[in-house]
PDB file of C-alpha atoms in Angstrom:
ATOM      1  CA  MET A1165     -79.795  -4.909  98.767  1.00 46.00           C
ATOM      2  CA  ALA A1166     -79.898  -8.794  98.572  1.00 46.00           C
ATOM      3  CA  ALA A1167     -78.192 -10.985  95.946  1.00 47.00           C
ATOM      4  CA  THR A1168     -77.281 -14.623  96.013  1.00 46.00           C
ATOM      5  CA  LEU A1169     -73.925 -15.931  96.460  1.00 50.00           C
ATOM      6  CA  THR A1170     -71.697 -15.131  93.622  1.00 53.00           C
ATOM      7  CA  GLU A1171     -70.434 -18.257  91.671  1.00 55.00           C
ATOM      8  CA  ASP A1172     -67.986 -17.477  89.194  1.00 54.00           C
ATOM      9  CA  ILE A1173     -65.740 -20.648  87.964  1.00 61.00           C
ATOM     10  CA  GLU A1174     -63.258 -18.524  86.417  1.00 79.00           C
ATOM     11  CA  ALA A1175     -62.414 -16.816  89.712  1.00 83.00           C
ATOM     12  CA  ASP A1176     -60.779 -17.662  93.240  1.00 87.00           C
ATOM     13  CA  HIS A1177     -63.011 -16.999  95.862  1.00 88.00           C
ATOM     14  CA  TYR A1178     -62.224 -16.645  99.644  1.00 91.00           C
ATOM     15  CA  VAL A1179     -63.891 -15.271 102.813  1.00 94.00           C
ATOM     16  CA  ASN A1180     -62.339 -13.164 105.484  1.00 93.00           C
ATOM     17  CA  HIS A1181     -63.124 -10.396 107.864  1.00 94.00           C
ATOM     18  CA  THR A1182     -65.539 -12.511 109.609  1.00 96.00           C
ATOM     19  CA  ASN A1183     -67.667 -11.200 112.769  1.00 96.00           C
ATOM     20  CA  PHE A1184     -70.739 -12.610 114.725  1.00 98.00           C
ATOM     21  CA  SER A1185     -73.606 -10.164 115.457  1.00 97.00           C
ATOM     22  CA  PRO A1186     -73.829  -9.118 118.937  1.00 96.00           C
ATOM     23  CA  ASP A1187     -76.555 -11.506 119.783  1.00 97.00           C
ATOM     24  CA  ASN A1188     -74.474 -14.468 117.885  1.00 97.00           C
ATOM     25  CA  SER A1189     -77.464 -15.111 115.489  1.00 97.00           C
ATOM     26  CA  LYS A1190     -75.733 -13.653 112.332  1.00 97.00           C
ATOM     27  CA  LEU A1191     -72.038 -13.932 110.808  1.00 97.00           C
ATOM     28  CA  VAL A1192     -70.784 -11.267 108.668  1.00 97.00           C
ATOM     29  CA  TYR A1193     -68.027 -11.697 106.253  1.00 97.00           C
ATOM     30  CA  PHE A1194     -66.318 -10.127 102.849  1.00 95.00           C
ATOM     31  CA  GLN A1195     -66.544 -12.673  99.936  1.00 94.00           C
ATOM     32  CA  ILE A1196     -63.337 -11.769  97.931  1.00 92.00           C
ATOM     33  CA  ILE A1197     -63.325 -12.808  94.526  1.00 89.00           C
ATOM     34  CA  GLN A1198     -60.193 -12.714  92.153  1.00 87.00           C
ATOM     35  CA  PRO A1199     -61.058 -13.173  88.470  1.00 85.00           C
ATOM     36  CA  LYS A1200     -58.241 -14.672  86.494  1.00 79.00           C
ATOM     37  CA  ARG A1201     -58.330 -11.578  84.097  1.00 76.00           C
ATOM     38  CA  SER A1202     -59.631  -8.556  85.912  1.00 80.00           C
ATOM     39  CA  ARG A1203     -59.572  -6.446  89.152  1.00 81.00           C
ATOM     40  CA  ARG A1204     -60.774  -8.385  92.414  1.00 83.00           C
ATOM     41  CA  SER A1205     -64.116  -7.409  94.116  1.00 87.00           C
ATOM     42  CA  ILE A1206     -65.145  -7.702  97.570  1.00 91.00           C
ATOM     43  CA  GLN A1207     -68.756  -8.308  98.532  1.00 93.00           C
ATOM     44  CA  LEU A1208     -70.365  -8.126 101.797  1.00 96.00           C
ATOM     45  CA  GLY A1209     -72.189 -11.314 103.029  1.00 96.00           C
ATOM     46  CA  ILE A1210     -74.531 -12.373 105.952  1.00 97.00           C
ATOM     47  CA  TYR A1211     -75.129 -15.706 107.184  1.00 97.00           C
ATOM     48  CA  ASP A1212     -78.264 -16.315 109.257  1.00 97.00           C
ATOM     49  CA  LEU A1213     -77.225 -18.992 111.981  1.00 97.00           C
ATOM     50  CA  ARG A1214     -80.924 -19.605 113.038  1.00 96.00           C
ATOM     51  CA  SER A1215     -82.370 -19.767 109.347  1.00 96.00           C
ATOM     52  CA  ASN A1216     -79.187 -21.344 107.600  1.00 97.00           C
ATOM     53  CA  THR A1217     -79.721 -18.846 105.086  1.00 95.00           C
ATOM     54  CA  ASN A1218     -76.811 -16.618 103.322  1.00 95.00           C
ATOM     55  CA  GLU A1219     -76.994 -13.573 101.351  1.00 93.00           C
ATOM     56  CA  ILE A1220     -74.569 -10.981  99.636  1.00 94.00           C
ATOM     57  CA  ILE A1221     -76.049  -7.427 100.715  1.00 95.00           C
ATOM     58  CA  GLU A1222     -73.631  -5.347  99.034  1.00 95.00           C
ATOM     59  CA  LYS A1223     -71.738  -6.060  95.729  1.00 92.00           C
ATOM     60  CA  ASP A1224     -72.018  -2.842  93.869  1.00 93.00           C
ATOM     61  CA  ARG A1225     -69.548  -0.686  96.052  1.00 95.00           C
ATOM     62  CA  LEU A1226     -66.046  -1.509  97.497  1.00 93.00           C
ATOM     63  CA  VAL A1227     -66.575  -2.701 101.091  1.00 95.00           C
ATOM     64  CA  SER A1228     -63.598  -1.861 103.439  1.00 93.00           C
ATOM     65  CA  HIS A1229     -64.511  -1.800 107.042  1.00 95.00           C
ATOM     66  CA  TYR A1230     -67.717  -2.462 109.391  1.00 96.00           C
ATOM     67  CA  CYS A1231     -68.913  -2.621 112.765  1.00 96.00           C
ATOM     68  CA  TRP A1232     -71.954  -3.916 114.169  1.00 97.00           C
ATOM     69  CA  LYS A1233     -74.556  -1.218 115.435  1.00 97.00           C
ATOM     70  CA  ASN A1234     -76.715  -3.839 116.879  1.00 96.00           C
ATOM     71  CA  SER A1235     -77.567  -7.122 115.792  1.00 96.00           C
ATOM     72  CA  ASN A1236     -79.955  -6.219 112.770  1.00 96.00           C
ATOM     73  CA  GLN A1237     -77.517  -3.221 111.534  1.00 97.00           C
ATOM     74  CA  ILE A1238     -74.012  -2.756 110.267  1.00 97.00           C
ATOM     75  CA  ILE A1239     -72.183   0.088 109.479  1.00 97.00           C
ATOM     76  CA  VAL A1240     -69.792  -0.211 106.662  1.00 97.00           C
ATOM     77  CA  THR A1241     -67.142   2.098 105.224  1.00 96.00           C
ATOM     78  CA  THR A1242     -67.842   1.626 101.127  1.00 96.00           C
ATOM     79  CA  ARG A1243     -66.643   3.254  98.064  1.00 95.00           C
ATOM     80  CA  ASP A1244     -68.227   4.081  94.744  1.00 94.00           C
ATOM     81  CA  LYS A1245     -67.057   3.688  91.144  1.00 93.00           C
ATOM     82  CA  ASN A1246     -66.303   7.445  91.397  1.00 95.00           C
ATOM     83  CA  LEU A1247     -64.086   6.863  94.427  1.00 94.00           C
ATOM     84  CA  ASN A1248     -66.208   8.372  96.859  1.00 95.00           C
ATOM     85  CA  TRP A1249     -66.205   6.891 100.435  1.00 95.00           C
ATOM     86  CA  TYR A1250     -69.426   6.598 102.471  1.00 96.00           C
ATOM     87  CA  TYR A1251     -70.394   5.356 106.024  1.00 97.00           C
ATOM     88  CA  THR A1252     -73.396   3.275 104.916  1.00 97.00           C
ATOM     89  CA  LEU A1253     -75.776   1.637 107.453  1.00 98.00           C
ATOM     90  CA  TYR A1254     -77.302  -1.772 106.306  1.00 97.00           C
ATOM     91  CA  THR A1255     -80.537  -2.833 108.128  1.00 97.00           C
ATOM     92  CA  ILE A1256     -80.505  -6.471 107.588  1.00 95.00           C
ATOM     93  CA  ASN A1257     -83.930  -7.611 108.246  1.00 93.00           C
ATOM     94  CA  THR A1258     -85.596  -4.991 105.799  1.00 93.00           C
ATOM     95  CA  LYS A1259     -82.644  -5.167 103.421  1.00 92.00           C
ATOM     96  CA  GLU A1260     -82.362  -1.327 103.657  1.00 96.00           C
ATOM     97  CA  LYS A1261     -79.303   0.587 102.976  1.00 96.00           C
ATOM     98  CA  VAL A1262     -78.862   4.363 103.868  1.00 97.00           C
ATOM     99  CA  ASP A1263     -75.606   6.758 103.404  1.00 97.00           C
ATOM    100  CA  LEU A1264     -75.134   8.203 106.705  1.00 97.00           C
ATOM    101  CA  LYS A1265     -73.632  11.421 105.120  1.00 95.00           C
ATOM    102  CA  LEU A1266     -70.724  11.927 107.570  1.00 95.00           C
ATOM    103  CA  PRO A1267     -68.434  14.322 106.916  1.00 93.00           C
ATOM    104  CA  PHE A1268     -65.516  11.924 106.146  1.00 91.00           C
ATOM    105  CA  ARG A1269     -63.784  11.626 102.259  1.00 88.00           C
ATOM    106  CA  LEU A1270     -61.531   8.961 103.456  1.00 87.00           C
ATOM    107  CA  ASP A1271     -61.815   5.146 104.469  1.00 91.00           C
ATOM    108  CA  GLY A1272     -62.110   4.553 108.132  1.00 94.00           C
ATOM    109  CA  HIS A1273     -62.316   1.614 110.834  1.00 95.00           C
ATOM    110  CA  PRO A1274     -65.495   2.346 112.664  1.00 97.00           C
ATOM    111  CA  MET A1275     -66.561   0.595 116.072  1.00 97.00           C
ATOM    112  CA  SER A1276     -69.821   0.996 117.725  1.00 96.00           C
ATOM    113  CA  SER A1277     -69.813   2.482 121.297  1.00 96.00           C
ATOM    114  CA  PRO A1278     -70.621   0.134 123.933  1.00 94.00           C
ATOM    115  CA  PHE A1279     -72.938   2.770 125.664  1.00 92.00           C
ATOM    116  CA  SER A1280     -74.965   4.288 122.728  1.00 93.00           C
ATOM    117  CA  GLU A1281     -75.678   2.524 119.080  1.00 91.00           C
ATOM    118  CA  ASN A1282     -75.494   6.194 117.782  1.00 95.00           C
ATOM    119  CA  ILE A1283     -72.040   6.638 118.820  1.00 97.00           C
ATOM    120  CA  ILE A1284     -68.942   5.464 116.734  1.00 97.00           C
ATOM    121  CA  ILE A1285     -65.154   5.784 116.963  1.00 97.00           C
ATOM    122  CA  THR A1286     -63.621   5.675 113.723  1.00 97.00           C
ATOM    123  CA  ASP A1287     -60.307   6.910 111.953  1.00 95.00           C
ATOM    124  CA  THR A1288     -59.160   8.036 108.507  1.00 90.00           C
ATOM    125  CA  THR A1289     -56.590   6.729 106.443  1.00 86.00           C
ATOM    126  CA  PRO A1290     -53.698   8.922 106.287  1.00 86.00           C
ATOM    127  CA  ASP A1291     -54.211  12.430 104.796  1.00 88.00           C
ATOM    128  CA  LYS A1292     -51.619  14.462 102.901  1.00 90.00           C
ATOM    129  CA  LYS A1293     -49.602  15.091 105.980  1.00 93.00           C
ATOM    130  CA  ARG A1294     -49.623  11.381 107.273  1.00 90.00           C
ATOM    131  CA  ASN A1295     -52.014  11.931 109.960  1.00 91.00           C
ATOM    132  CA  HIS A1296     -54.794   9.433 110.857  1.00 91.00           C
ATOM    133  CA  HIS A1297     -57.457  11.315 112.463  1.00 94.00           C
ATOM    134  CA  ILE A1298     -59.406   9.560 115.549  1.00 96.00           C
ATOM    135  CA  CYS A1299     -62.683  10.630 115.948  1.00 97.00           C
ATOM    136  CA  ILE A1300     -66.028  10.047 117.836  1.00 97.00           C
ATOM    137  CA  VAL A1301     -68.845  10.486 115.830  1.00 97.00           C
ATOM    138  CA  ASP A1302     -72.751  10.930 116.490  1.00 97.00           C
ATOM    139  CA  ILE A1303     -74.179   9.290 113.768  1.00 96.00           C
ATOM    140  CA  HIS A1304     -77.604  10.577 114.511  1.00 95.00           C
ATOM    141  CA  THR A1305     -76.658  14.265 114.521  1.00 96.00           C
ATOM    142  CA  ARG A1306     -73.284  13.973 112.504  1.00 96.00           C
ATOM    143  CA  GLU A1307     -71.458  15.857 115.083  1.00 97.00           C
ATOM    144  CA  VAL A1308     -67.708  14.731 114.868  1.00 97.00           C
ATOM    145  CA  GLN A1309     -65.200  15.440 117.580  1.00 97.00           C
ATOM    146  CA  GLU A1310     -61.703  14.868 116.645  1.00 96.00           C
ATOM    147  CA  LEU A1311     -59.366  13.393 119.566  1.00 96.00           C
ATOM    148  CA  ALA A1312     -56.263  13.289 117.769  1.00 95.00           C
ATOM    149  CA  ALA A1313     -54.266  13.228 114.533  1.00 94.00           C
ATOM    150  CA  VAL A1314     -51.664  10.739 114.995  1.00 93.00           C
ATOM    151  CA  PHE A1315     -48.712  10.749 112.573  1.00 92.00           C
ATOM    152  CA  THR A1316     -47.428   7.692 110.750  1.00 89.00           C
ATOM    153  CA  PRO A1317     -43.922   8.083 108.920  1.00 89.00           C
ATOM    154  CA  LEU A1318     -43.802   7.385 104.915  1.00 87.00           C
ATOM    155  CA  LYS A1319     -42.044   4.126 105.529  1.00 88.00           C
ATOM    156  CA  TYR A1320     -45.344   2.541 106.661  1.00 86.00           C
ATOM    157  CA  ASN A1321     -47.255   2.868 103.528  1.00 82.00           C
ATOM    158  CA  GLY A1322     -48.833   0.266 101.419  1.00 80.00           C
ATOM    159  CA  PRO A1323     -48.452  -3.415 102.200  1.00 83.00           C
ATOM    160  CA  VAL A1324     -46.294  -2.550 105.291  1.00 84.00           C
ATOM    161  CA  ARG A1325     -48.448  -0.128 107.004  1.00 84.00           C
ATOM    162  CA  CYS A1326     -49.976   0.854 110.512  1.00 86.00           C
ATOM    163  CA  ASP A1327     -53.815   1.573 110.441  1.00 87.00           C
ATOM    164  CA  SER A1328     -54.829   3.100 114.048  1.00 90.00           C
ATOM    165  CA  HIS A1329     -57.881   0.735 114.126  1.00 93.00           C
ATOM    166  CA  PRO A1330     -59.654   2.723 116.981  1.00 96.00           C
ATOM    167  CA  ARG A1331     -61.326   0.456 119.819  1.00 96.00           C
ATOM    168  CA  TRP A1332     -63.386   1.124 122.828  1.00 96.00           C
ATOM    169  CA  ASN A1333     -62.761  -0.815 125.992  1.00 95.00           C
ATOM    170  CA  ARG A1334     -65.942  -2.742 127.129  1.00 92.00           C
ATOM    171  CA  SER A1335     -66.924   0.059 129.724  1.00 91.00           C
ATOM    172  CA  GLY A1336     -66.763   2.608 126.781  1.00 92.00           C
ATOM    173  CA  ASN A1337     -64.556   4.882 128.992  1.00 93.00           C
ATOM    174  CA  MET A1338     -61.054   4.438 127.031  1.00 95.00           C
ATOM    175  CA  ILE A1339     -59.966   4.032 123.379  1.00 96.00           C
ATOM    176  CA  CYS A1340     -56.679   2.365 122.090  1.00 96.00           C
ATOM    177  CA  ILE A1341     -55.303   2.325 118.808  1.00 95.00           C
ATOM    178  CA  ASP A1342     -52.506   1.052 116.556  1.00 92.00           C
ATOM    179  CA  ALA A1343     -49.583   3.342 116.107  1.00 88.00           C
ATOM    180  CA  ALA A1344     -46.048   3.253 114.591  1.00 85.00           C
ATOM    181  CA  ASP A1345     -42.933   5.086 115.378  1.00 76.00           C
TER     182      ASP A1345
END
């Protein structure tokens, strides 16, 4: 699972989507690599603040969104070369990578529950009817409870769009989302 930081002098590199682990010991980030003559790639990296080490933990799949499950595990939405989407669990200290086999076929924005490591809230990108599906998921049992299907008008498509980004409050008893029109 681990690789060294990619160095390509014929490409532009930048970092975004940075976030601290729950115990503040690690920093996760996306390294975006934009070669001069080919498509960009996005790699998932971890910087360990205690050991001062840096490594790329995903470079083969497209990484899209993530959340910390705990201070040693990250749930990431990933897409393979065949355009199949996965919710993938990365365990940092063992370098293990496991597809959670959740029943989603679209990208999503997961967020771990503040009251249970096995519960996430997530959404989907708009389906053919332009609905984002907001779901609570038990990643252990793979049980999905859809809370809402939120319509987004077609005018919010492409660079100007509104993803729902579902989020728990700190108590875990309320959820908010972003929405348009």
